[in-house]
mmCIF file of C-alpha atoms in Angstrom:
data_model
loop_
_atom_site.group_PDB
_atom_site.id
_atom_site.type_symbol
_atom_site.label_atom_id
_atom_site.label_comp_id
_atom_site.label_asym_id
_atom_site.label_seq_id
_atom_site.Cartn_x
_atom_site.Cartn_y
_atom_site.Cartn_z
ATOM 1 C CA MET Y 1 -0.725 -11.362 -45.207
ATOM 2 C CA THR Y 2 -1.700 -10.423 -41.705
ATOM 3 C CA ASN Y 3 -1.298 -6.394 -40.731
ATOM 4 C CA ILE Y 4 0.041 -5.523 -37.691
ATOM 5 C CA THR Y 5 -1.092 -2.113 -36.510
ATOM 6 C CA GLN Y 6 -0.213 -0.130 -32.954
ATOM 7 C CA PRO Y 7 -2.842 0.387 -30.715
ATOM 8 C CA SER Y 8 -4.577 3.701 -30.782
ATOM 9 C CA ASP Y 9 -4.761 4.203 -27.367
ATOM 10 C CA PHE Y 10 -1.425 3.487 -27.082
ATOM 11 C CA PRO Y 11 0.912 6.477 -27.132
ATOM 12 C CA ILE Y 12 3.987 5.532 -29.588
ATOM 13 C CA ILE Y 13 7.521 6.369 -27.207
ATOM 14 C CA ASP Y 14 10.334 7.526 -29.625
ATOM 15 C CA GLN Y 15 13.718 5.493 -28.037
ATOM 16 C CA HIS Y 16 15.253 8.339 -28.889
ATOM 17 C CA SER Y 17 13.527 10.681 -26.558
ATOM 18 C CA SER Y 18 15.668 12.305 -24.337
ATOM 19 C CA LYS Y 19 12.836 12.619 -21.425
ATOM 20 C CA CYS Y 20 9.575 11.652 -20.244
ATOM 21 C CA VAL Y 21 7.924 13.608 -17.523
ATOM 22 C CA ARG Y 22 4.896 12.171 -15.862
ATOM 23 C CA VAL Y 23 2.394 14.277 -13.972
ATOM 24 C CA CYS Y 24 0.267 11.878 -11.311
ATOM 25 C CA GLN Y 25 -3.097 12.740 -12.052
ATOM 26 C CA ASN Y 26 -4.896 10.540 -9.422
ATOM 27 C CA ARG Y 27 -7.512 11.649 -6.793
ATOM 28 C CA THR Y 28 -4.994 12.543 -3.716
ATOM 29 C CA CYS Y 29 -2.725 14.341 -6.592
ATOM 30 C CA LYS Y 30 -5.439 16.514 -8.101
ATOM 31 C CA LYS Y 31 -7.008 17.663 -4.588
ATOM 32 C CA GLN Y 32 -3.197 18.625 -4.447
ATOM 33 C CA GLY Y 33 -3.309 20.785 -7.602
ATOM 34 C CA ALA Y 34 -1.836 18.265 -10.434
ATOM 35 C CA VAL Y 35 -4.172 19.277 -13.005
ATOM 36 C CA LYS Y 36 -2.668 22.792 -12.617
ATOM 37 C CA VAL Y 37 0.730 21.448 -12.524
ATOM 38 C CA LEU Y 38 -0.067 19.184 -15.760
ATOM 39 C CA ALA Y 39 -1.201 22.593 -17.270
ATOM 40 C CA ALA Y 40 1.994 24.072 -16.392
ATOM 41 C CA PHE Y 41 4.278 21.698 -18.433
ATOM 42 C CA THR Y 42 2.384 21.583 -21.169
ATOM 43 C CA ALA Y 43 1.763 25.095 -21.570
ATOM 44 C CA LEU Y 44 5.939 25.172 -21.974
ATOM 45 C CA PRO Y 45 6.852 22.301 -24.496
ATOM 46 C CA ILE Y 46 10.186 21.700 -24.608
ATOM 47 C CA PRO Y 47 11.661 19.717 -27.860
ATOM 48 C CA GLY Y 48 12.490 16.063 -26.944
ATOM 49 C CA VAL Y 49 10.573 16.171 -23.786
ATOM 50 C CA THR Y 50 7.249 14.195 -23.332
ATOM 51 C CA VAL Y 51 4.598 15.256 -20.836
ATOM 52 C CA THR Y 52 2.141 12.856 -19.669
ATOM 53 C CA ALA Y 53 -1.062 12.473 -17.527
ATOM 54 C CA SER Y 54 0.038 9.585 -15.218
ATOM 55 C CA SER Y 55 -2.166 7.287 -12.899
ATOM 56 C CA CYS Y 56 -1.345 6.418 -9.290
ATOM 57 C CA LEU Y 57 2.475 6.571 -8.671
ATOM 58 C CA GLY Y 58 1.797 5.051 -5.391
ATOM 59 C CA GLN Y 59 3.042 8.002 -3.288
ATOM 60 C CA CYS Y 60 -0.439 9.352 -2.150
ATOM 61 C CA GLY Y 61 -0.546 12.130 0.067
ATOM 62 C CA ASN Y 62 2.845 13.753 -1.357
ATOM 63 C CA GLY Y 63 1.935 15.141 -3.954
ATOM 64 C CA PRO Y 64 1.388 16.291 -6.372
ATOM 65 C CA MET Y 65 3.862 14.283 -7.686
ATOM 66 C CA VAL Y 66 6.062 14.506 -10.994
ATOM 67 C CA LEU Y 67 8.039 11.767 -11.687
ATOM 68 C CA ILE Y 68 11.405 12.439 -14.699
ATOM 69 C CA LEU Y 69 12.168 9.079 -16.929
ATOM 70 C CA PRO Y 70 14.550 7.751 -18.018
ATOM 71 C CA ASP Y 71 16.703 9.821 -14.728
ATOM 72 C CA MET Y 72 13.945 7.692 -12.355
ATOM 73 C CA VAL Y 73 14.305 11.205 -10.536
ATOM 74 C CA TRP Y 74 10.899 11.724 -8.430
ATOM 75 C CA TYR Y 75 9.675 15.406 -6.953
ATOM 76 C CA SER Y 76 7.020 16.024 -4.345
ATOM 77 C CA GLY Y 77 4.609 18.789 -3.626
ATOM 78 C CA VAL Y 78 5.627 20.628 -7.046
ATOM 79 C CA GLN Y 79 3.079 24.083 -7.697
ATOM 80 C CA PRO Y 80 2.531 24.974 -11.243
ATOM 81 C CA ASP Y 81 4.696 28.024 -10.051
ATOM 82 C CA GLU Y 82 7.621 25.412 -9.782
ATOM 83 C CA VAL Y 83 7.394 24.093 -12.901
ATOM 84 C CA SER Y 84 9.461 26.491 -14.708
ATOM 85 C CA LEU Y 85 12.109 26.149 -12.199
ATOM 86 C CA LEU Y 86 12.405 21.885 -13.449
ATOM 87 C CA ILE Y 87 11.979 22.783 -17.111
ATOM 88 C CA GLU Y 88 14.623 25.159 -16.833
ATOM 89 C CA ASN Y 89 16.933 23.513 -14.113
ATOM 90 C CA HIS Y 90 16.647 19.972 -14.759
ATOM 91 C CA LEU Y 91 15.143 19.095 -18.279
ATOM 92 C CA LEU Y 92 17.339 21.849 -19.880
ATOM 93 C CA GLY Y 93 20.114 22.252 -17.557
ATOM 94 C CA GLY Y 94 20.483 18.892 -16.403
ATOM 95 C CA GLN Y 95 20.696 19.910 -12.749
ATOM 96 C CA ARG Y 96 18.172 18.275 -9.905
ATOM 97 C CA VAL Y 97 15.974 20.675 -8.083
ATOM 98 C CA LYS Y 98 17.243 19.314 -4.728
ATOM 99 C CA GLN Y 99 14.896 21.396 -2.452
ATOM 100 C CA MET Y 100 11.574 19.885 -4.698
ATOM 101 C CA LEU Y 101 13.100 15.607 -4.658
ATOM 102 C CA TYR Y 102 10.927 13.631 -2.930
ATOM 103 C CA TYR Y 103 12.809 12.506 0.189
ATOM 104 C CA ARG Y 104 11.483 9.414 0.137
ATOM 105 C CA PHE Y 105 13.462 7.961 -3.121
ATOM 106 C CA HIS Y 106 16.017 10.785 -2.604
ATOM 107 C CA PRO Y 107 17.134 11.452 0.905
ATOM 108 C CA GLN Y 108 18.825 14.129 1.762
ATOM 109 C CA LYS Y 109 22.495 13.753 2.635
ATOM 110 C CA SER Y 110 23.615 15.547 5.655
ATOM 111 C CA SER Y 111 27.244 17.505 5.389
#
């Protein structure tokens, strides 16, 4: 009989967890302050929301980049003092923070 185990370096993701916040920690985002953004998210834990450091999200120069899953909502240029706004409005309130949305994936609609 073979025992199957979960590799310890892969987190077990609860399929019922409501959201996952990925904060890019690659070179350019780090230079733009991503370490402090990640620290701000982890300092304010939210039940049902997983916050993880991410490798490059492929949007270098627009960071710090934050990706919220499963919503597929991208925020760019996020600063540590803006994290509470993202938590209150998006993660708890279900409303996107329009002024922080990444223009490339969320173009502003002209009215």
